[in-house]
mmCIF file with all atom_site columns, C-alpha atoms in Angstrom:
data_model
loop_
_atom_site.group_PDB
_atom_site.id
_atom_site.type_symbol
_atom_site.label_atom_id
_atom_site.label_alt_id
_atom_site.label_comp_id
_atom_site.label_asym_id
_atom_site.label_entity_id
_atom_site.label_seq_id
_atom_site.pdbx_PDB_ins_code
_atom_site.Cartn_x
_atom_site.Cartn_y
_atom_site.Cartn_z
_atom_site.occupancy
_atom_site.B_iso_or_equiv
_atom_site.pdbx_formal_charge
_atom_site.auth_seq_id
_atom_site.auth_comp_id
_atom_site.auth_asym_id
_atom_site.auth_atom_id
_atom_site.pdbx_PDB_model_num
ATOM 1   C CA . UNK A 1 1   ? 75.813  93.718 146.742 1.00 43.00 ? 46  UNK A CA 1
ATOM 2   C CA . UNK A 1 2   ? 73.891  93.813 142.934 1.00 38.00 ? 47  UNK A CA 1
ATOM 3   C CA . UNK A 1 3   ? 74.597  97.846 142.442 1.00 39.00 ? 48  UNK A CA 1
ATOM 4   C CA . UNK A 1 4   ? 76.371  97.603 139.213 1.00 39.00 ? 49  UNK A CA 1
ATOM 5   C CA . UNK A 1 5   ? 74.328  95.751 136.838 1.00 38.00 ? 50  UNK A CA 1
ATOM 6   C CA . UNK A 1 6   ? 71.101  94.873 136.605 1.00 37.00 ? 51  UNK A CA 1
ATOM 7   C CA . UNK A 1 7   ? 68.708  91.939 137.654 1.00 37.00 ? 52  UNK A CA 1
ATOM 8   C CA . UNK A 1 8   ? 65.216  91.382 137.287 1.00 35.00 ? 53  UNK A CA 1
ATOM 9   C CA . UNK A 1 9   ? 64.041  88.900 140.332 1.00 34.00 ? 54  UNK A CA 1
ATOM 10  C CA . UNK A 1 10  ? 61.935  86.497 138.792 1.00 40.00 ? 55  UNK A CA 1
ATOM 11  C CA . UNK A 1 11  ? 58.030  86.819 138.555 1.00 29.00 ? 56  UNK A CA 1
ATOM 12  C CA . UNK A 1 12  ? 56.257  84.461 140.195 1.00 28.00 ? 57  UNK A CA 1
ATOM 13  C CA . UNK A 1 13  ? 52.930  83.250 138.561 1.00 25.00 ? 58  UNK A CA 1
ATOM 14  C CA . UNK A 1 14  ? 50.199  82.499 141.638 1.00 26.00 ? 59  UNK A CA 1
ATOM 15  C CA . UNK A 1 15  ? 46.806  80.680 141.844 1.00 25.00 ? 60  UNK A CA 1
ATOM 16  C CA . UNK A 1 16  ? 45.182  78.706 144.219 1.00 23.00 ? 61  UNK A CA 1
ATOM 17  C CA . UNK A 1 17  ? 47.496  76.487 145.853 1.00 30.00 ? 62  UNK A CA 1
ATOM 18  C CA . UNK A 1 18  ? 50.711  77.066 144.158 1.00 28.00 ? 63  UNK A CA 1
ATOM 19  C CA . UNK A 1 19  ? 53.192  79.335 145.830 1.00 31.00 ? 64  UNK A CA 1
ATOM 20  C CA . UNK A 1 20  ? 54.943  82.180 144.496 1.00 34.00 ? 65  UNK A CA 1
ATOM 21  C CA . UNK A 1 21  ? 58.414  79.684 144.718 1.00 35.00 ? 66  UNK A CA 1
ATOM 22  C CA . UNK A 1 22  ? 56.878  76.961 142.297 1.00 35.00 ? 67  UNK A CA 1
ATOM 23  C CA . UNK A 1 23  ? 56.991  78.825 139.368 1.00 36.00 ? 68  UNK A CA 1
ATOM 24  C CA . UNK A 1 24  ? 59.903  81.042 138.288 1.00 48.00 ? 69  UNK A CA 1
ATOM 25  C CA . UNK A 1 25  ? 60.872  82.990 135.297 1.00 55.00 ? 70  UNK A CA 1
ATOM 26  C CA . UNK A 1 26  ? 65.029  83.733 134.917 1.00 70.00 ? 71  UNK A CA 1
ATOM 27  C CA . UNK A 1 27  ? 66.107  86.708 136.530 1.00 71.00 ? 72  UNK A CA 1
ATOM 28  C CA . UNK A 1 28  ? 68.063  88.763 133.686 1.00 87.00 ? 73  UNK A CA 1
ATOM 29  C CA . UNK A 1 29  ? 72.068  90.223 134.473 1.00 95.00 ? 74  UNK A CA 1
ATOM 30  C CA . UNK A 1 30  ? 73.837  92.203 132.430 1.00 96.00 ? 75  UNK A CA 1
ATOM 31  C CA . UNK A 1 31  ? 77.445  92.749 133.306 1.00 97.00 ? 76  UNK A CA 1
ATOM 32  C CA . UNK A 1 32  ? 78.498  96.125 134.902 1.00 97.00 ? 77  UNK A CA 1
ATOM 33  C CA . UNK A 1 33  ? 81.156  96.390 131.880 1.00 98.00 ? 78  UNK A CA 1
ATOM 34  C CA . UNK A 1 34  ? 83.127  93.476 129.235 1.00 98.00 ? 79  UNK A CA 1
ATOM 35  C CA . UNK A 1 35  ? 87.073  94.439 127.910 1.00 98.00 ? 80  UNK A CA 1
ATOM 36  C CA . UNK A 1 36  ? 89.710  92.088 125.899 1.00 98.00 ? 81  UNK A CA 1
ATOM 37  C CA . UNK A 1 37  ? 93.083  90.945 126.487 1.00 98.00 ? 82  UNK A CA 1
ATOM 38  C CA . UNK A 1 38  ? 95.785  89.144 124.665 1.00 98.00 ? 83  UNK A CA 1
ATOM 39  C CA . UNK A 1 39  ? 97.956  86.586 125.890 1.00 98.00 ? 84  UNK A CA 1
ATOM 40  C CA . UNK A 1 40  ? 101.058 87.275 125.954 1.00 98.00 ? 85  UNK A CA 1
ATOM 41  C CA . UNK A 1 41  ? 101.792 83.867 125.376 1.00 98.00 ? 86  UNK A CA 1
ATOM 42  C CA . UNK A 1 42  ? 100.376 83.150 122.294 1.00 98.00 ? 87  UNK A CA 1
ATOM 43  C CA . UNK A 1 43  ? 98.708  85.553 120.614 1.00 98.00 ? 88  UNK A CA 1
ATOM 44  C CA . UNK A 1 44  ? 95.360  84.521 121.289 1.00 98.00 ? 89  UNK A CA 1
ATOM 45  C CA . UNK A 1 45  ? 92.591  87.035 121.789 1.00 98.00 ? 90  UNK A CA 1
ATOM 46  C CA . UNK A 1 46  ? 89.911  86.667 124.758 1.00 98.00 ? 91  UNK A CA 1
ATOM 47  C CA . UNK A 1 47  ? 86.769  88.776 126.100 1.00 98.00 ? 92  UNK A CA 1
ATOM 48  C CA . UNK A 1 48  ? 85.503  89.142 129.513 1.00 98.00 ? 93  UNK A CA 1
ATOM 49  C CA . UNK A 1 49  ? 82.842  90.936 131.413 1.00 98.00 ? 94  UNK A CA 1
ATOM 50  C CA . UNK A 1 50  ? 82.445  91.307 134.740 1.00 98.00 ? 95  UNK A CA 1
ATOM 51  C CA . UNK A 1 51  ? 79.702  90.081 136.873 1.00 98.00 ? 96  UNK A CA 1
ATOM 52  C CA . UNK A 1 52  ? 79.702  90.112 140.611 1.00 96.00 ? 97  UNK A CA 1
ATOM 53  C CA . UNK A 1 53  ? 83.291  92.140 141.280 1.00 97.00 ? 98  UNK A CA 1
ATOM 54  C CA . UNK A 1 54  ? 84.921  89.739 139.267 1.00 98.00 ? 99  UNK A CA 1
ATOM 55  C CA . UNK A 1 55  ? 86.022  89.722 135.572 1.00 98.00 ? 100 UNK A CA 1
ATOM 56  C CA . UNK A 1 56  ? 85.378  86.593 133.865 1.00 98.00 ? 101 UNK A CA 1
ATOM 57  C CA . UNK A 1 57  ? 86.867  85.235 130.550 1.00 98.00 ? 102 UNK A CA 1
ATOM 58  C CA . UNK A 1 58  ? 84.208  84.431 128.441 1.00 98.00 ? 103 UNK A CA 1
ATOM 59  C CA . UNK A 1 59  ? 86.344  81.905 126.088 1.00 98.00 ? 104 UNK A CA 1
ATOM 60  C CA . UNK A 1 60  ? 87.518  78.457 127.482 1.00 98.00 ? 105 UNK A CA 1
ATOM 61  C CA . UNK A 1 61  ? 91.042  78.283 127.488 1.00 98.00 ? 106 UNK A CA 1
ATOM 62  C CA . UNK A 1 62  ? 92.756  77.806 124.020 1.00 98.00 ? 107 UNK A CA 1
ATOM 63  C CA . UNK A 1 63  ? 96.678  77.676 125.806 1.00 98.00 ? 108 UNK A CA 1
ATOM 64  C CA . UNK A 1 64  ? 98.821  74.452 124.889 1.00 97.00 ? 109 UNK A CA 1
ATOM 65  C CA . UNK A 1 65  ? 100.742 73.439 128.469 1.00 98.00 ? 110 UNK A CA 1
ATOM 66  C CA . UNK A 1 66  ? 101.711 70.125 127.082 1.00 96.00 ? 111 UNK A CA 1
ATOM 67  C CA . UNK A 1 67  ? 100.309 66.658 125.178 1.00 93.00 ? 112 UNK A CA 1
ATOM 68  C CA . UNK A 1 68  ? 99.941  64.709 128.914 1.00 94.00 ? 113 UNK A CA 1
ATOM 69  C CA . UNK A 1 69  ? 98.386  67.845 130.621 1.00 96.00 ? 114 UNK A CA 1
ATOM 70  C CA . UNK A 1 70  ? 95.493  69.212 127.479 1.00 95.00 ? 115 UNK A CA 1
ATOM 71  C CA . UNK A 1 71  ? 94.236  67.780 124.816 1.00 93.00 ? 116 UNK A CA 1
ATOM 72  C CA . UNK A 1 72  ? 91.459  69.028 122.168 1.00 93.00 ? 117 UNK A CA 1
ATOM 73  C CA . UNK A 1 73  ? 88.190  67.007 122.641 1.00 90.00 ? 118 UNK A CA 1
ATOM 74  C CA . UNK A 1 74  ? 88.010  63.209 120.348 1.00 79.00 ? 119 UNK A CA 1
ATOM 75  C CA . UNK A 1 75  ? 85.021  61.680 120.441 1.00 70.00 ? 120 UNK A CA 1
ATOM 76  C CA . UNK A 1 76  ? 85.127  58.014 121.586 1.00 62.00 ? 121 UNK A CA 1
ATOM 77  C CA . UNK A 1 77  ? 84.249  55.893 118.263 1.00 59.00 ? 122 UNK A CA 1
ATOM 78  C CA . UNK A 1 78  ? 85.114  52.572 119.128 1.00 55.00 ? 123 UNK A CA 1
ATOM 79  C CA . UNK A 1 79  ? 88.539  52.228 117.408 1.00 56.00 ? 124 UNK A CA 1
ATOM 80  C CA . UNK A 1 80  ? 87.918  54.537 114.400 1.00 58.00 ? 125 UNK A CA 1
ATOM 81  C CA . UNK A 1 81  ? 90.177  57.357 114.253 1.00 60.00 ? 126 UNK A CA 1
ATOM 82  C CA . UNK A 1 82  ? 88.253  60.922 113.116 1.00 63.00 ? 127 UNK A CA 1
ATOM 83  C CA . UNK A 1 83  ? 90.310  64.015 113.551 1.00 67.00 ? 128 UNK A CA 1
ATOM 84  C CA . UNK A 1 84  ? 87.697  66.644 114.746 1.00 69.00 ? 129 UNK A CA 1
ATOM 85  C CA . UNK A 1 85  ? 90.829  69.045 115.775 1.00 72.00 ? 130 UNK A CA 1
ATOM 86  C CA . UNK A 1 86  ? 89.641  72.450 113.918 1.00 75.00 ? 131 UNK A CA 1
ATOM 87  C CA . UNK A 1 87  ? 86.228  71.949 114.533 1.00 81.00 ? 132 UNK A CA 1
ATOM 88  C CA . UNK A 1 88  ? 86.384  71.813 118.051 1.00 90.00 ? 133 UNK A CA 1
ATOM 89  C CA . UNK A 1 89  ? 88.872  73.399 118.786 1.00 93.00 ? 134 UNK A CA 1
ATOM 90  C CA . UNK A 1 90  ? 88.487  76.819 118.080 1.00 93.00 ? 135 UNK A CA 1
ATOM 91  C CA . UNK A 1 91  ? 85.040  76.707 119.904 1.00 94.00 ? 136 UNK A CA 1
ATOM 92  C CA . UNK A 1 92  ? 85.886  74.633 123.181 1.00 96.00 ? 137 UNK A CA 1
ATOM 93  C CA . UNK A 1 93  ? 89.772  74.967 123.469 1.00 97.00 ? 138 UNK A CA 1
ATOM 94  C CA . UNK A 1 94  ? 91.394  72.254 125.318 1.00 97.00 ? 139 UNK A CA 1
ATOM 95  C CA . UNK A 1 95  ? 90.667  70.443 128.237 1.00 97.00 ? 140 UNK A CA 1
ATOM 96  C CA . UNK A 1 96  ? 92.779  69.811 131.259 1.00 98.00 ? 141 UNK A CA 1
ATOM 97  C CA . UNK A 1 97  ? 94.169  67.904 134.133 1.00 97.00 ? 142 UNK A CA 1
ATOM 98  C CA . UNK A 1 98  ? 93.900  70.108 137.102 1.00 98.00 ? 143 UNK A CA 1
ATOM 99  C CA . UNK A 1 99  ? 98.291  70.537 136.729 1.00 97.00 ? 144 UNK A CA 1
ATOM 100 C CA . UNK A 1 100 ? 97.482  72.201 133.068 1.00 97.00 ? 145 UNK A CA 1
ATOM 101 C CA . UNK A 1 101 ? 94.591  74.082 134.107 1.00 98.00 ? 146 UNK A CA 1
ATOM 102 C CA . UNK A 1 102 ? 97.060  76.144 136.416 1.00 98.00 ? 147 UNK A CA 1
ATOM 103 C CA . UNK A 1 103 ? 99.854  76.327 134.041 1.00 98.00 ? 148 UNK A CA 1
ATOM 104 C CA . UNK A 1 104 ? 97.662  77.925 131.388 1.00 98.00 ? 149 UNK A CA 1
ATOM 105 C CA . UNK A 1 105 ? 96.839  80.861 133.594 1.00 98.00 ? 150 UNK A CA 1
ATOM 106 C CA . UNK A 1 106 ? 98.180  84.522 131.821 1.00 98.00 ? 151 UNK A CA 1
ATOM 107 C CA . UNK A 1 107 ? 99.693  86.774 134.034 1.00 97.00 ? 152 UNK A CA 1
ATOM 108 C CA . UNK A 1 108 ? 97.090  89.120 135.657 1.00 98.00 ? 153 UNK A CA 1
ATOM 109 C CA . UNK A 1 109 ? 94.172  86.411 136.032 1.00 98.00 ? 154 UNK A CA 1
ATOM 110 C CA . UNK A 1 110 ? 93.920  83.328 137.787 1.00 98.00 ? 155 UNK A CA 1
ATOM 111 C CA . UNK A 1 111 ? 92.476  79.801 137.810 1.00 98.00 ? 156 UNK A CA 1
ATOM 112 C CA . UNK A 1 112 ? 88.926  80.520 139.803 1.00 98.00 ? 157 UNK A CA 1
ATOM 113 C CA . UNK A 1 113 ? 89.028  79.404 143.054 1.00 98.00 ? 158 UNK A CA 1
ATOM 114 C CA . UNK A 1 114 ? 85.680  77.790 144.767 1.00 98.00 ? 159 UNK A CA 1
ATOM 115 C CA . UNK A 1 115 ? 84.869  81.006 145.898 1.00 98.00 ? 160 UNK A CA 1
ATOM 116 C CA . UNK A 1 116 ? 85.009  82.487 143.383 1.00 98.00 ? 161 UNK A CA 1
ATOM 117 C CA . UNK A 1 117 ? 82.922  80.962 141.964 1.00 98.00 ? 162 UNK A CA 1
ATOM 118 C CA . UNK A 1 118 ? 79.934  80.959 145.055 1.00 98.00 ? 163 UNK A CA 1
ATOM 119 C CA . UNK A 1 119 ? 80.260  84.622 143.674 1.00 98.00 ? 164 UNK A CA 1
ATOM 120 C CA . UNK A 1 120 ? 79.426  84.486 140.465 1.00 98.00 ? 165 UNK A CA 1
ATOM 121 C CA . UNK A 1 121 ? 76.261  82.072 141.914 1.00 98.00 ? 166 UNK A CA 1
ATOM 122 C CA . UNK A 1 122 ? 75.578  84.474 144.355 1.00 98.00 ? 167 UNK A CA 1
ATOM 123 C CA . UNK A 1 123 ? 75.624  87.437 141.582 1.00 98.00 ? 168 UNK A CA 1
ATOM 124 C CA . UNK A 1 124 ? 73.423  84.954 139.295 1.00 97.00 ? 169 UNK A CA 1
ATOM 125 C CA . UNK A 1 125 ? 70.534  84.140 142.075 1.00 97.00 ? 170 UNK A CA 1
ATOM 126 C CA . UNK A 1 126 ? 72.238  82.125 144.671 1.00 97.00 ? 171 UNK A CA 1
ATOM 127 C CA . UNK A 1 127 ? 71.576  82.299 148.283 1.00 97.00 ? 172 UNK A CA 1
ATOM 128 C CA . UNK A 1 128 ? 74.918  81.739 150.160 1.00 97.00 ? 173 UNK A CA 1
ATOM 129 C CA . UNK A 1 129 ? 73.672  78.645 152.064 1.00 97.00 ? 174 UNK A CA 1
ATOM 130 C CA . UNK A 1 130 ? 72.227  77.250 148.495 1.00 98.00 ? 175 UNK A CA 1
ATOM 131 C CA . UNK A 1 131 ? 76.649  77.962 147.252 1.00 98.00 ? 176 UNK A CA 1
ATOM 132 C CA . UNK A 1 132 ? 77.628  75.307 149.610 1.00 98.00 ? 177 UNK A CA 1
ATOM 133 C CA . UNK A 1 133 ? 75.395  73.154 148.629 1.00 98.00 ? 178 UNK A CA 1
ATOM 134 C CA . UNK A 1 134 ? 76.716  70.166 146.854 1.00 98.00 ? 179 UNK A CA 1
ATOM 135 C CA . UNK A 1 135 ? 75.299  68.471 143.517 1.00 98.00 ? 180 UNK A CA 1
ATOM 136 C CA . UNK A 1 136 ? 72.541  70.380 141.924 1.00 98.00 ? 181 UNK A CA 1
ATOM 137 C CA . UNK A 1 137 ? 71.671  73.760 143.290 1.00 98.00 ? 182 UNK A CA 1
ATOM 138 C CA . UNK A 1 138 ? 70.361  77.228 142.116 1.00 95.00 ? 183 UNK A CA 1
ATOM 139 C CA . UNK A 1 139 ? 66.930  78.007 140.023 1.00 95.00 ? 184 UNK A CA 1
ATOM 140 C CA . UNK A 1 140 ? 68.639  79.311 136.904 1.00 96.00 ? 185 UNK A CA 1
ATOM 141 C CA . UNK A 1 141 ? 72.129  80.405 137.256 1.00 98.00 ? 186 UNK A CA 1
ATOM 142 C CA . UNK A 1 142 ? 73.588  77.542 134.947 1.00 98.00 ? 187 UNK A CA 1
ATOM 143 C CA . UNK A 1 143 ? 70.933  79.058 132.261 1.00 97.00 ? 188 UNK A CA 1
ATOM 144 C CA . UNK A 1 144 ? 72.464  82.375 133.066 1.00 98.00 ? 189 UNK A CA 1
ATOM 145 C CA . UNK A 1 145 ? 76.276  81.109 132.438 1.00 98.00 ? 190 UNK A CA 1
ATOM 146 C CA . UNK A 1 146 ? 75.335  79.135 129.356 1.00 98.00 ? 191 UNK A CA 1
ATOM 147 C CA . UNK A 1 147 ? 74.263  82.975 127.684 1.00 98.00 ? 192 UNK A CA 1
ATOM 148 C CA . UNK A 1 148 ? 75.873  84.021 124.804 1.00 96.00 ? 193 UNK A CA 1
ATOM 149 C CA . UNK A 1 149 ? 75.030  87.170 123.138 1.00 94.00 ? 194 UNK A CA 1
ATOM 150 C CA . UNK A 1 150 ? 72.805  88.749 125.332 1.00 95.00 ? 195 UNK A CA 1
ATOM 151 C CA . UNK A 1 151 ? 72.479  88.376 129.181 1.00 97.00 ? 196 UNK A CA 1
ATOM 152 C CA . UNK A 1 152 ? 75.628  87.406 131.274 1.00 98.00 ? 197 UNK A CA 1
ATOM 153 C CA . UNK A 1 153 ? 77.304  86.788 127.806 1.00 98.00 ? 198 UNK A CA 1
ATOM 154 C CA . UNK A 1 154 ? 79.570  84.654 130.358 1.00 98.00 ? 199 UNK A CA 1
ATOM 155 C CA . UNK A 1 155 ? 78.894  82.082 127.285 1.00 98.00 ? 200 UNK A CA 1
ATOM 156 C CA . UNK A 1 156 ? 79.977  79.038 129.079 1.00 98.00 ? 201 UNK A CA 1
ATOM 157 C CA . UNK A 1 157 ? 80.901  76.086 126.797 1.00 97.00 ? 202 UNK A CA 1
ATOM 158 C CA . UNK A 1 158 ? 79.735  72.736 127.097 1.00 97.00 ? 203 UNK A CA 1
ATOM 159 C CA . UNK A 1 159 ? 82.756  70.768 126.139 1.00 96.00 ? 204 UNK A CA 1
ATOM 160 C CA . UNK A 1 160 ? 82.419  67.716 127.860 1.00 95.00 ? 205 UNK A CA 1
ATOM 161 C CA . UNK A 1 161 ? 85.678  66.243 129.415 1.00 95.00 ? 206 UNK A CA 1
ATOM 162 C CA . UNK A 1 162 ? 88.306  63.487 129.269 1.00 94.00 ? 207 UNK A CA 1
ATOM 163 C CA . UNK A 1 163 ? 88.911  60.524 130.872 1.00 90.00 ? 208 UNK A CA 1
ATOM 164 C CA . UNK A 1 164 ? 93.090  60.367 131.690 1.00 84.00 ? 209 UNK A CA 1
ATOM 165 C CA . UNK A 1 165 ? 94.921  56.865 130.974 1.00 65.00 ? 210 UNK A CA 1
ATOM 166 C CA . UNK A 1 166 ? 92.437  54.156 133.616 1.00 55.00 ? 211 UNK A CA 1
ATOM 167 C CA . UNK A 1 167 ? 93.549  50.077 134.351 1.00 51.00 ? 212 UNK A CA 1
ATOM 168 C CA . UNK A 1 168 ? 89.992  49.792 132.585 1.00 53.00 ? 213 UNK A CA 1
ATOM 169 C CA . UNK A 1 169 ? 91.068  51.157 129.463 1.00 52.00 ? 214 UNK A CA 1
ATOM 170 C CA . UNK A 1 170 ? 88.579  53.534 128.697 1.00 55.00 ? 215 UNK A CA 1
ATOM 171 C CA . UNK A 1 171 ? 90.212  56.657 127.788 1.00 65.00 ? 216 UNK A CA 1
ATOM 172 C CA . UNK A 1 172 ? 87.287  58.338 125.657 1.00 75.00 ? 217 UNK A CA 1
ATOM 173 C CA . UNK A 1 173 ? 85.950  61.636 125.286 1.00 83.00 ? 218 UNK A CA 1
ATOM 174 C CA . UNK A 1 174 ? 82.443  61.960 126.270 1.00 91.00 ? 219 UNK A CA 1
ATOM 175 C CA . UNK A 1 175 ? 79.614  64.244 126.469 1.00 93.00 ? 220 UNK A CA 1
ATOM 176 C CA . UNK A 1 176 ? 80.589  67.171 124.156 1.00 92.00 ? 221 UNK A CA 1
ATOM 177 C CA . UNK A 1 177 ? 77.197  69.621 123.896 1.00 93.00 ? 222 UNK A CA 1
ATOM 178 C CA . UNK A 1 178 ? 75.562  68.146 126.763 1.00 96.00 ? 223 UNK A CA 1
ATOM 179 C CA . UNK A 1 179 ? 77.499  68.873 129.165 1.00 98.00 ? 224 UNK A CA 1
ATOM 180 C CA . UNK A 1 180 ? 80.073  71.772 130.780 1.00 98.00 ? 225 UNK A CA 1
ATOM 181 C CA . UNK A 1 181 ? 83.173  70.363 133.590 1.00 98.00 ? 226 UNK A CA 1
ATOM 182 C CA . UNK A 1 182 ? 85.196  73.526 134.913 1.00 98.00 ? 227 UNK A CA 1
ATOM 183 C CA . UNK A 1 183 ? 88.341  73.562 137.492 1.00 98.00 ? 228 UNK A CA 1
ATOM 184 C CA . UNK A 1 184 ? 88.362  75.241 140.369 1.00 98.00 ? 229 UNK A CA 1
ATOM 185 C CA . UNK A 1 185 ? 91.709  75.743 142.228 1.00 98.00 ? 230 UNK A CA 1
ATOM 186 C CA . UNK A 1 186 ? 90.362  74.595 145.371 1.00 98.00 ? 231 UNK A CA 1
ATOM 187 C CA . UNK A 1 187 ? 90.789  71.277 147.487 1.00 98.00 ? 232 UNK A CA 1
ATOM 188 C CA . UNK A 1 188 ? 87.939  69.659 149.611 1.00 97.00 ? 233 UNK A CA 1
ATOM 189 C CA . UNK A 1 189 ? 89.571  69.620 152.349 1.00 96.00 ? 234 UNK A CA 1
ATOM 190 C CA . UNK A 1 190 ? 86.313  66.899 154.152 1.00 95.00 ? 235 UNK A CA 1
ATOM 191 C CA . UNK A 1 191 ? 87.811  64.297 152.157 1.00 94.00 ? 236 UNK A CA 1
ATOM 192 C CA . UNK A 1 192 ? 90.526  61.575 152.516 1.00 91.00 ? 237 UNK A CA 1
ATOM 193 C CA . UNK A 1 193 ? 93.283  62.410 149.408 1.00 89.00 ? 238 UNK A CA 1
ATOM 194 C CA . UNK A 1 194 ? 93.280  65.148 147.195 1.00 94.00 ? 239 UNK A CA 1
ATOM 195 C CA . UNK A 1 195 ? 90.056  65.829 145.709 1.00 97.00 ? 240 UNK A CA 1
ATOM 196 C CA . UNK A 1 196 ? 89.466  69.384 143.935 1.00 98.00 ? 241 UNK A CA 1
ATOM 197 C CA . UNK A 1 197 ? 86.156  71.162 143.387 1.00 98.00 ? 242 UNK A CA 1
ATOM 198 C CA . UNK A 1 198 ? 84.341  71.212 140.127 1.00 98.00 ? 243 UNK A CA 1
ATOM 199 C CA . UNK A 1 199 ? 81.493  73.018 138.563 1.00 98.00 ? 244 UNK A CA 1
ATOM 200 C CA . UNK A 1 200 ? 79.458  71.041 135.861 1.00 98.00 ? 245 UNK A CA 1
ATOM 201 C CA . UNK A 1 201 ? 76.372  72.611 133.146 1.00 98.00 ? 246 UNK A CA 1
ATOM 202 C CA . UNK A 1 202 ? 73.882  70.093 131.387 1.00 98.00 ? 247 UNK A CA 1
ATOM 203 C CA . UNK A 1 203 ? 72.325  71.545 128.327 1.00 97.00 ? 248 UNK A CA 1
ATOM 204 C CA . UNK A 1 204 ? 68.756  71.207 129.608 1.00 96.00 ? 249 UNK A CA 1
ATOM 205 C CA . UNK A 1 205 ? 69.530  72.267 133.270 1.00 97.00 ? 250 UNK A CA 1
ATOM 206 C CA . UNK A 1 206 ? 68.640  75.730 134.528 1.00 98.00 ? 251 UNK A CA 1
ATOM 207 C CA . UNK A 1 207 ? 71.065  75.046 137.784 1.00 98.00 ? 252 UNK A CA 1
ATOM 208 C CA . UNK A 1 208 ? 74.954  74.647 138.327 1.00 98.00 ? 253 UNK A CA 1
ATOM 209 C CA . UNK A 1 209 ? 76.031  71.240 139.815 1.00 98.00 ? 254 UNK A CA 1
ATOM 210 C CA . UNK A 1 210 ? 79.118  71.004 142.436 1.00 98.00 ? 255 UNK A CA 1
ATOM 211 C CA . UNK A 1 211 ? 81.438  68.310 143.602 1.00 98.00 ? 256 UNK A CA 1
ATOM 212 C CA . UNK A 1 212 ? 85.154  67.746 143.382 1.00 98.00 ? 257 UNK A CA 1
ATOM 213 C CA . UNK A 1 213 ? 87.179  65.102 142.184 1.00 96.00 ? 258 UNK A CA 1
ATOM 214 C CA . UNK A 1 214 ? 90.661  63.324 142.038 1.00 94.00 ? 259 UNK A CA 1
ATOM 215 C CA . UNK A 1 215 ? 92.749  65.688 140.069 1.00 92.00 ? 260 UNK A CA 1
ATOM 216 C CA . UNK A 1 216 ? 94.182  63.052 137.631 1.00 86.00 ? 261 UNK A CA 1
ATOM 217 C CA . UNK A 1 217 ? 91.335  61.133 136.548 1.00 89.00 ? 262 UNK A CA 1
ATOM 218 C CA . UNK A 1 218 ? 89.607  63.740 134.138 1.00 94.00 ? 263 UNK A CA 1
ATOM 219 C CA . UNK A 1 219 ? 90.216  66.459 132.134 1.00 97.00 ? 264 UNK A CA 1
ATOM 220 C CA . UNK A 1 220 ? 88.363  69.677 131.949 1.00 98.00 ? 265 UNK A CA 1
ATOM 221 C CA . UNK A 1 221 ? 87.304  72.905 130.599 1.00 98.00 ? 266 UNK A CA 1
ATOM 222 C CA . UNK A 1 222 ? 88.877  75.740 131.908 1.00 98.00 ? 267 UNK A CA 1
ATOM 223 C CA . UNK A 1 223 ? 88.358  79.582 132.138 1.00 98.00 ? 268 UNK A CA 1
ATOM 224 C CA . UNK A 1 224 ? 90.016  82.708 134.182 1.00 99.00 ? 269 UNK A CA 1
ATOM 225 C CA . UNK A 1 225 ? 88.724  85.248 136.489 1.00 98.00 ? 270 UNK A CA 1
ATOM 226 C CA . UNK A 1 226 ? 90.777  88.120 138.558 1.00 98.00 ? 271 UNK A CA 1
ATOM 227 C CA . UNK A 1 227 ? 89.330  91.075 140.867 1.00 98.00 ? 272 UNK A CA 1
ATOM 228 C CA . UNK A 1 228 ? 87.784  93.747 139.030 1.00 96.00 ? 273 UNK A CA 1
ATOM 229 C CA . UNK A 1 229 ? 90.012  96.237 137.765 1.00 85.00 ? 274 UNK A CA 1
#
């Protein structure tokens, strides 16, 4: 599985009373190849890296769907209106409802499934058993996903999230720069009602968070994936 890209497994410091699994250094994963494409709908250029047999875009989706299904991050300033559109949009792209995320996918690509994310996570060091777990998992896959100009170059962004309209009135944007939330297209069949898996990264955690949420409650970031061409 690791044949097309280089991975240096963690080196452990072995001292009396400390097992080799207690202290790990980050593995180094390099894409097999890289490339780019232009979304014919709006002319936006995306770059991609190939890891674990999949091509992943290295920018969040920038495709506009409509005002109800995509949103540019705006900080919640207790009623003050501040326009951060240009500042945040270039780096973080849109936040999307799940329906918006599905509509944003360019031809030849797809919204990653839960299995696509698991495949990436295994390429970044998680065991198959770890990928099935919920909440924070793995030793350093999250850190590898956030590498930009070296290593994986996946450049997963910490674009926060948007709470959609609720009866409580809190419709603010939250956690820009500290957390990144990414949709999958996979429903969690173990829960009653409609819940879809997502991934979360945190700025000072080397791990990856896996859970599910209702698709009409929040807007999250989006990446695209395809099978290696």
